[in-house]
């Protein structure tokens, strides 16, 4: 009973969940026994798998509906699990929202105390049925939506994480004082950029992207469609673009780089989305909540900025980063080799990462995990 009162939260990688489920339903007795042994170890040690909406999305984003049904049924049958979210399964948005509100309510707290305050309402414990609801088939109905989100993630990562168009190190003052090009000049430049982006996606984008040129063209079309409504000066264009993210002139230091300003703008966008139903004026949140006090932002931005170079920008990178944020809440978080190297690099560059993250490890298979848990 004492183990249940103070559970050990284990964040498995989705690949571990798929292996565990596969072995549990296998026709081979030794694989079923291996899965049972892991389940018994979880129960005997008071270890609870910590699940999120991102796990569910990856498990459901499969073309085989029967396989998805088996996966959901397995999770539904688990006697004890933990999960993120106060109203059903949640993910990184729920985590960041809870952290921002905790930081707002406790302006004196450092990020570790913000995390602890957020965890009190963020982490739920119960059965698999409590996690998924009484009717697990409702998740099967979302399979097509999750599949489409997976396809869109490939294009998003391919474009958002390219370095073909990189002005992050340029001083923001250069943009504000820059020459404003004519509409025709801009369109010609976009055509050149589209070709470069298309080639980069072919070489380094997710190999499952069927039409790399279509992805590049779609992104550039969105940019081109806005040309007709451009303001009359470069400075006006910059400030209008930043205002859409919530960045005001008073937020920008004279020596700031474009990358620093855009990073802050991305933080503000995510903070606005994650707290939109909180009923707190955004200006008040912005005044009291800084980037360095929000654990989820610290982890995700640290991995993005300091992680190892990507030979292939896979769509799964998005979910991998979301799941890595569990390192602030799980006693042990399992990640893949690339993400583990990202943590190693980021810990040297981001001091708060060591303050908020617990153990992060890698395991080839779920049945190797018990050896990683300290007595």
Tab-separated table of C-alpha atoms in Angstrom:
chain	number	residue	atom	x	y	z
A	1	UNK	CA	0.000	0.000	0.000
A	2	UNK	CA	2.847	2.380	0.791
A	3	UNK	CA	4.074	1.994	-2.797
A	4	UNK	CA	0.682	3.109	-4.072
A	5	UNK	CA	0.640	6.100	-1.755
A	6	UNK	CA	3.959	7.306	-3.154
A	7	UNK	CA	4.107	5.957	-6.713
A	8	UNK	CA	7.110	6.070	-8.979
A	9	UNK	CA	6.108	7.766	-12.241
A	10	UNK	CA	7.593	6.155	-15.354
A	11	UNK	CA	7.332	7.896	-18.739
A	12	UNK	CA	7.745	5.177	-21.346
A	13	UNK	CA	8.570	5.998	-24.936
A	14	UNK	CA	5.720	5.142	-27.306
A	15	UNK	CA	7.907	2.422	-28.845
A	16	UNK	CA	8.046	0.718	-25.433
A	17	UNK	CA	4.275	0.830	-25.150
A	18	UNK	CA	3.856	-0.752	-28.579
A	19	UNK	CA	6.331	-3.528	-27.669
A	20	UNK	CA	4.600	-4.198	-24.342
A	21	UNK	CA	1.180	-4.348	-25.986
A	22	UNK	CA	2.464	-6.534	-28.828
A	23	UNK	CA	4.026	-9.025	-26.417
A	24	UNK	CA	0.923	-9.075	-24.221
A	25	UNK	CA	-1.203	-10.101	-27.207
A	26	UNK	CA	1.394	-12.351	-28.834
A	27	UNK	CA	0.752	-15.962	-29.803
A	28	UNK	CA	4.183	-16.838	-28.415
A	29	UNK	CA	4.062	-17.867	-24.778
A	30	UNK	CA	7.535	-16.519	-23.897
A	31	UNK	CA	6.576	-13.053	-25.210
A	32	UNK	CA	3.330	-13.078	-23.228
A	33	UNK	CA	5.276	-14.148	-20.148
A	34	UNK	CA	7.784	-11.333	-20.696
A	35	UNK	CA	4.928	-8.812	-20.827
A	36	UNK	CA	3.319	-10.313	-17.690
A	37	UNK	CA	6.623	-10.123	-15.840
A	38	UNK	CA	6.873	-6.408	-16.669
A	39	UNK	CA	3.289	-5.797	-15.533
A	40	UNK	CA	3.985	-7.623	-12.265
A	41	UNK	CA	7.161	-5.597	-11.759
A	42	UNK	CA	5.196	-2.369	-12.210
A	43	UNK	CA	2.623	-3.430	-9.642
A	44	UNK	CA	5.135	-4.844	-7.168
A	45	UNK	CA	7.334	-1.736	-7.211
A	46	UNK	CA	4.513	0.786	-7.206
A	47	UNK	CA	5.579	2.062	-10.641
A	48	UNK	CA	2.895	3.824	-12.664
A	49	UNK	CA	3.226	4.479	-16.406
A	50	UNK	CA	2.749	8.228	-16.944
A	51	UNK	CA	0.711	8.710	-20.121
A	52	UNK	CA	-0.286	11.677	-22.252
A	53	UNK	CA	-2.442	12.558	-25.216
A	54	UNK	CA	0.735	12.391	-27.311
A	55	UNK	CA	1.144	8.695	-26.485
A	56	UNK	CA	-2.452	8.084	-27.533
A	57	UNK	CA	-2.005	10.025	-30.747
A	58	UNK	CA	1.038	7.973	-31.774
A	59	UNK	CA	-0.642	4.690	-30.857
A	60	UNK	CA	-3.784	5.580	-32.828
A	61	UNK	CA	-2.049	7.049	-35.897
A	62	UNK	CA	-1.824	3.717	-37.719
A	63	UNK	CA	-3.464	2.485	-40.912
A	64	UNK	CA	-4.504	-0.833	-39.287
A	65	UNK	CA	-7.746	-0.147	-37.396
A	66	UNK	CA	-7.690	-3.571	-35.711
A	67	UNK	CA	-4.217	-2.921	-34.364
A	68	UNK	CA	-5.324	0.449	-32.997
A	69	UNK	CA	-8.318	-1.233	-31.357
A	70	UNK	CA	-5.999	-3.737	-29.642
A	71	UNK	CA	-3.722	-0.969	-28.394
A	72	UNK	CA	-6.562	1.081	-26.944
A	73	UNK	CA	-8.126	-2.017	-25.393
A	74	UNK	CA	-4.847	-2.861	-23.657
A	75	UNK	CA	-4.497	0.599	-22.129
A	76	UNK	CA	-8.138	0.502	-21.082
A	77	UNK	CA	-7.519	-2.756	-19.176
A	78	UNK	CA	-4.590	-1.486	-17.078
A	79	UNK	CA	-5.379	-1.484	-13.344
A	80	UNK	CA	-3.243	1.538	-12.454
A	81	UNK	CA	-1.823	4.354	-14.579
A	82	UNK	CA	-1.017	8.038	-14.202
A	83	UNK	CA	-1.719	10.675	-16.807
A	84	UNK	CA	-1.371	14.345	-17.623
A	85	UNK	CA	-4.559	16.410	-17.666
A	86	UNK	CA	-7.365	17.374	-15.320
A	87	UNK	CA	-10.206	16.800	-17.797
A	88	UNK	CA	-9.246	13.708	-19.760
A	89	UNK	CA	-5.882	12.991	-21.382
A	90	UNK	CA	-3.780	16.094	-21.910
A	91	UNK	CA	-0.368	16.897	-23.281
A	92	UNK	CA	2.210	19.614	-23.551
A	93	UNK	CA	-0.437	22.362	-23.752
A	94	UNK	CA	-1.915	21.180	-20.454
A	95	UNK	CA	1.543	21.070	-18.889
A	96	UNK	CA	2.503	24.544	-20.014
A	97	UNK	CA	-0.883	25.984	-19.042
A	98	UNK	CA	-0.601	24.621	-15.495
A	99	UNK	CA	2.979	25.855	-15.208
A	100	UNK	CA	2.167	29.362	-16.412
A	101	UNK	CA	-0.733	29.662	-13.965
A	102	UNK	CA	1.454	28.330	-11.138
A	103	UNK	CA	4.195	30.818	-12.014
A	104	UNK	CA	1.626	33.627	-12.142
A	105	UNK	CA	0.145	32.714	-8.753
A	106	UNK	CA	3.581	32.292	-7.164
A	107	UNK	CA	5.849	34.988	-8.611
A	108	UNK	CA	8.547	34.231	-6.036
A	109	UNK	CA	8.891	30.572	-7.071
A	110	UNK	CA	11.842	29.197	-9.041
A	111	UNK	CA	11.081	26.756	-11.908
A	112	UNK	CA	11.384	23.654	-9.689
A	113	UNK	CA	8.771	25.006	-7.294
A	114	UNK	CA	6.617	26.070	-10.238
A	115	UNK	CA	6.785	22.479	-11.480
A	116	UNK	CA	5.796	21.094	-8.085
A	117	UNK	CA	2.869	23.485	-7.810
A	118	UNK	CA	1.670	22.586	-11.310
A	119	UNK	CA	2.007	18.831	-10.681
A	120	UNK	CA	-0.494	18.939	-7.822
A	121	UNK	CA	-3.393	19.460	-10.239
A	122	UNK	CA	-1.796	18.228	-13.452
A	123	UNK	CA	-1.086	14.545	-12.687
A	124	UNK	CA	-4.010	12.158	-12.196
A	125	UNK	CA	-3.917	8.550	-11.005
A	126	UNK	CA	-6.483	5.828	-11.682
A	127	UNK	CA	-7.295	2.866	-13.884
A	128	UNK	CA	-6.988	2.609	-17.634
A	129	UNK	CA	-10.751	3.088	-17.798
A	130	UNK	CA	-10.452	6.290	-15.757
A	131	UNK	CA	-7.799	7.470	-18.207
A	132	UNK	CA	-9.665	6.669	-21.437
A	133	UNK	CA	-13.280	6.808	-20.276
A	134	UNK	CA	-15.850	4.001	-20.180
A	135	UNK	CA	-16.001	3.661	-23.977
A	136	UNK	CA	-12.515	3.113	-25.448
A	137	UNK	CA	-13.962	2.907	-28.970
A	138	UNK	CA	-14.318	6.685	-28.983
A	139	UNK	CA	-10.540	6.857	-29.444
A	140	UNK	CA	-10.711	4.555	-32.428
A	141	UNK	CA	-13.075	7.091	-34.011
A	142	UNK	CA	-10.268	9.667	-33.804
A	143	UNK	CA	-7.815	7.505	-35.760
A	144	UNK	CA	-8.250	9.393	-39.058
A	145	UNK	CA	-7.758	12.717	-37.304
A	146	UNK	CA	-4.555	11.491	-35.681
A	147	UNK	CA	-3.315	10.111	-39.003
A	148	UNK	CA	-3.876	13.478	-40.672
A	149	UNK	CA	-2.119	15.295	-37.822
A	150	UNK	CA	0.828	12.927	-38.257
A	151	UNK	CA	1.040	13.749	-41.988
A	152	UNK	CA	0.864	17.484	-41.263
A	153	UNK	CA	3.600	17.164	-38.644
A	154	UNK	CA	5.998	15.888	-41.322
A	155	UNK	CA	5.504	19.036	-43.390
A	156	UNK	CA	5.604	21.308	-40.346
A	157	UNK	CA	8.916	19.942	-39.076
A	158	UNK	CA	10.389	19.916	-42.583
A	159	UNK	CA	9.694	23.654	-42.967
A	160	UNK	CA	9.941	24.981	-39.406
A	161	UNK	CA	13.295	23.360	-38.621
A	162	UNK	CA	15.111	24.072	-41.860
A	163	UNK	CA	18.128	26.380	-41.901
A	164	UNK	CA	17.728	27.344	-45.556
A	165	UNK	CA	16.278	30.704	-44.544
A	166	UNK	CA	18.177	31.586	-41.371
A	167	UNK	CA	18.541	35.163	-40.194
A	168	UNK	CA	18.438	34.328	-36.476
A	169	UNK	CA	21.857	35.857	-35.771
A	170	UNK	CA	21.065	39.134	-37.575
A	171	UNK	CA	20.479	42.126	-35.234
A	172	UNK	CA	16.801	43.081	-35.153
A	173	UNK	CA	17.904	46.689	-35.740
A	174	UNK	CA	19.060	45.720	-39.250
A	175	UNK	CA	15.556	44.557	-40.136
A	176	UNK	CA	13.981	47.673	-38.692
A	177	UNK	CA	16.313	49.911	-40.681
A	178	UNK	CA	16.395	47.779	-43.803
A	179	UNK	CA	15.363	48.724	-47.317
A	180	UNK	CA	11.793	47.815	-48.177
A	181	UNK	CA	11.668	45.848	-51.423
A	182	UNK	CA	9.001	46.227	-54.044
A	183	UNK	CA	6.283	43.617	-54.411
A	184	UNK	CA	7.867	42.328	-57.613
A	185	UNK	CA	11.291	42.001	-55.977
A	186	UNK	CA	9.752	40.076	-53.083
A	187	UNK	CA	7.967	37.653	-55.426
A	188	UNK	CA	11.176	36.949	-57.339
A	189	UNK	CA	13.018	36.308	-54.090
A	190	UNK	CA	10.280	33.932	-52.922
A	191	UNK	CA	10.637	31.900	-56.111
A	192	UNK	CA	14.354	31.435	-55.435
A	193	UNK	CA	13.652	30.520	-51.792
A	194	UNK	CA	10.986	28.010	-52.810
A	195	UNK	CA	13.501	26.119	-54.933
A	196	UNK	CA	16.077	26.055	-52.132
A	197	UNK	CA	13.489	24.934	-49.575
A	198	UNK	CA	12.186	22.215	-51.889
A	199	UNK	CA	15.688	20.800	-52.411
A	200	UNK	CA	16.370	20.913	-48.668
A	201	UNK	CA	13.175	18.960	-47.904
A	202	UNK	CA	14.135	16.342	-50.506
A	203	UNK	CA	17.532	15.921	-48.865
A	204	UNK	CA	16.701	16.279	-45.166
A	205	UNK	CA	12.933	16.186	-44.735
A	206	UNK	CA	10.887	13.208	-43.556
A	207	UNK	CA	11.242	10.506	-46.225
A	208	UNK	CA	7.516	9.776	-45.946
A	209	UNK	CA	6.719	13.180	-47.494
A	210	UNK	CA	5.434	12.189	-50.911
A	211	UNK	CA	5.596	15.621	-52.582
A	212	UNK	CA	8.423	17.748	-51.118
A	213	UNK	CA	7.970	20.398	-53.801
A	214	UNK	CA	4.294	20.714	-52.940
A	215	UNK	CA	5.165	21.267	-49.282
A	216	UNK	CA	7.658	24.010	-50.181
A	217	UNK	CA	5.250	25.629	-52.632
A	218	UNK	CA	2.417	25.580	-50.084
A	219	UNK	CA	4.515	27.357	-47.492
A	220	UNK	CA	5.733	29.995	-49.930
A	221	UNK	CA	2.183	30.567	-51.193
A	222	UNK	CA	1.113	31.481	-47.674
A	223	UNK	CA	3.906	34.058	-47.602
A	224	UNK	CA	3.084	35.345	-51.087
A	225	UNK	CA	-0.626	35.719	-50.289
A	226	UNK	CA	0.232	38.277	-47.643
A	227	UNK	CA	2.243	40.495	-49.991
A	228	UNK	CA	-0.739	42.503	-51.171
A	229	UNK	CA	-1.373	43.713	-47.618
A	230	UNK	CA	2.177	44.689	-46.751
A	231	UNK	CA	2.753	47.983	-44.904
A	232	UNK	CA	4.740	50.804	-46.453
A	233	UNK	CA	8.004	50.404	-44.524
A	234	UNK	CA	10.297	47.651	-43.309
A	235	UNK	CA	9.940	48.771	-39.677
A	236	UNK	CA	6.150	48.680	-39.896
A	237	UNK	CA	6.266	45.178	-41.353
A	238	UNK	CA	8.533	43.946	-38.550
A	239	UNK	CA	6.397	45.441	-35.779
A	240	UNK	CA	3.154	44.181	-37.309
A	241	UNK	CA	4.580	40.670	-37.536
A	242	UNK	CA	5.851	40.746	-33.952
A	243	UNK	CA	2.599	42.214	-32.637
A	244	UNK	CA	0.780	39.140	-33.973
A	245	UNK	CA	2.913	37.099	-31.561
A	246	UNK	CA	2.351	39.466	-28.652
A	247	UNK	CA	5.754	41.175	-28.850
A	248	UNK	CA	5.716	44.940	-28.232
A	249	UNK	CA	8.497	47.461	-28.929
A	250	UNK	CA	9.203	47.718	-25.186
A	251	UNK	CA	9.982	43.968	-25.144
A	252	UNK	CA	12.853	44.307	-27.612
A	253	UNK	CA	16.307	45.304	-26.387
A	254	UNK	CA	18.430	47.361	-28.809
A	255	UNK	CA	21.038	44.616	-29.145
A	256	UNK	CA	18.578	41.739	-29.599
A	257	UNK	CA	19.001	39.369	-32.509
A	258	UNK	CA	16.163	38.265	-34.758
A	259	UNK	CA	16.407	34.764	-33.247
A	260	UNK	CA	16.048	36.044	-29.689
A	261	UNK	CA	13.013	38.148	-30.527
A	262	UNK	CA	11.307	35.348	-32.465
A	263	UNK	CA	12.043	32.913	-29.624
A	264	UNK	CA	10.279	35.244	-27.200
A	265	UNK	CA	7.399	35.633	-29.631
A	266	UNK	CA	7.018	31.856	-29.868
A	267	UNK	CA	6.948	31.618	-26.068
A	268	UNK	CA	4.224	34.262	-25.897
A	269	UNK	CA	2.163	32.462	-28.549
A	270	UNK	CA	2.370	29.180	-26.673
A	271	UNK	CA	1.573	30.864	-23.370
A	272	UNK	CA	-1.490	32.540	-24.876
A	273	UNK	CA	-2.786	29.274	-26.363
A	274	UNK	CA	-2.214	27.235	-23.197
A	275	UNK	CA	-3.987	29.753	-20.931
A	276	UNK	CA	-6.750	31.019	-23.214
A	277	UNK	CA	-9.501	29.715	-20.920
A	278	UNK	CA	-7.916	30.865	-17.656
A	279	UNK	CA	-9.707	34.216	-17.519
A	280	UNK	CA	-6.516	36.141	-16.729
A	281	UNK	CA	-5.583	39.176	-18.856
A	282	UNK	CA	-2.699	38.185	-21.100
A	283	UNK	CA	-0.815	41.381	-20.302
A	284	UNK	CA	-0.788	40.379	-16.611
A	285	UNK	CA	0.542	36.921	-17.433
A	286	UNK	CA	3.186	38.422	-19.673
A	287	UNK	CA	4.288	40.791	-16.921
A	288	UNK	CA	4.747	38.137	-14.223
A	289	UNK	CA	5.700	34.958	-16.101
A	290	UNK	CA	9.134	34.763	-17.687
A	291	UNK	CA	10.450	32.062	-20.007
A	292	UNK	CA	13.027	30.762	-17.518
A	293	UNK	CA	10.326	29.884	-14.953
A	294	UNK	CA	8.222	27.631	-17.217
A	295	UNK	CA	9.619	24.053	-17.167
A	296	UNK	CA	7.950	22.825	-20.368
A	297	UNK	CA	9.324	25.776	-22.326
A	298	UNK	CA	12.788	25.331	-20.794
A	299	UNK	CA	12.934	21.682	-21.897
A	300	UNK	CA	11.451	22.036	-25.378
A	301	UNK	CA	13.405	25.160	-26.317
A	302	UNK	CA	16.615	23.731	-24.851
A	303	UNK	CA	16.320	20.560	-26.935
A	304	UNK	CA	15.415	22.541	-30.041
A	305	UNK	CA	18.333	24.952	-29.749
A	306	UNK	CA	21.051	22.622	-28.470
A	307	UNK	CA	20.089	19.192	-29.796
A	308	UNK	CA	22.298	17.340	-32.286
A	309	UNK	CA	21.959	18.160	-36.005
A	310	UNK	CA	19.247	16.217	-37.793
A	311	UNK	CA	20.123	14.239	-40.915
A	312	UNK	CA	16.407	13.702	-41.457
A	313	UNK	CA	13.785	16.025	-39.980
A	314	UNK	CA	11.108	13.456	-39.154
A	315	UNK	CA	7.550	14.405	-38.282
A	316	UNK	CA	7.895	12.372	-35.087
A	317	UNK	CA	10.345	15.017	-33.825
A	318	UNK	CA	7.345	17.055	-32.710
A	319	UNK	CA	5.884	14.337	-30.485
A	320	UNK	CA	9.341	13.319	-29.255
A	321	UNK	CA	9.891	16.848	-27.960
A	322	UNK	CA	6.438	16.928	-26.349
A	323	UNK	CA	7.077	13.621	-24.567
A	324	UNK	CA	10.536	14.786	-23.459
A	325	UNK	CA	8.807	17.476	-21.401
A	326	UNK	CA	7.640	14.693	-19.068
A	327	UNK	CA	11.202	14.721	-17.695
A	328	UNK	CA	10.047	17.464	-15.343
A	329	UNK	CA	7.327	15.240	-13.855
A	330	UNK	CA	8.287	11.573	-14.237
A	331	UNK	CA	10.820	9.994	-11.895
A	332	UNK	CA	12.284	8.295	-14.987
A	333	UNK	CA	11.696	9.346	-18.588
A	334	UNK	CA	12.684	7.063	-21.462
A	335	UNK	CA	13.748	8.728	-24.712
A	336	UNK	CA	15.422	7.716	-27.954
A	337	UNK	CA	19.159	8.017	-28.622
A	338	UNK	CA	18.941	11.404	-30.369
A	339	UNK	CA	16.808	12.979	-27.634
A	340	UNK	CA	19.102	11.627	-24.929
A	341	UNK	CA	22.048	13.290	-26.665
A	342	UNK	CA	19.948	16.461	-26.876
A	343	UNK	CA	19.475	16.419	-23.102
A	344	UNK	CA	23.189	15.852	-22.569
A	345	UNK	CA	24.081	18.880	-24.678
A	346	UNK	CA	21.304	21.106	-23.351
A	347	UNK	CA	22.141	20.405	-19.695
A	348	UNK	CA	25.519	22.067	-20.266
A	349	UNK	CA	23.942	25.165	-21.825
A	350	UNK	CA	20.673	25.615	-19.864
A	351	UNK	CA	21.276	25.708	-16.074
A	352	UNK	CA	17.583	25.397	-15.168
A	353	UNK	CA	17.351	22.088	-17.037
A	354	UNK	CA	19.261	20.327	-14.261
A	355	UNK	CA	17.027	21.979	-11.685
A	356	UNK	CA	13.726	20.798	-13.156
A	357	UNK	CA	14.516	17.475	-14.867
A	358	UNK	CA	14.646	14.132	-13.131
A	359	UNK	CA	16.251	10.985	-14.577
A	360	UNK	CA	16.319	10.645	-18.366
A	361	UNK	CA	17.526	7.369	-19.877
A	362	UNK	CA	17.347	5.194	-22.957
A	363	UNK	CA	16.264	1.551	-23.151
A	364	UNK	CA	16.190	-0.666	-26.227
A	365	UNK	CA	13.061	-2.468	-25.007
A	366	UNK	CA	10.465	-2.139	-22.255
A	367	UNK	CA	11.757	-5.242	-20.447
A	368	UNK	CA	15.134	-3.525	-20.004
A	369	UNK	CA	13.553	-0.707	-17.993
A	370	UNK	CA	13.548	-2.389	-14.518
A	371	UNK	CA	17.352	-2.446	-14.551
A	372	UNK	CA	17.352	1.364	-14.864
A	373	UNK	CA	15.233	1.959	-11.759
A	374	UNK	CA	17.335	2.434	-8.678
A	375	UNK	CA	16.447	0.282	-5.625
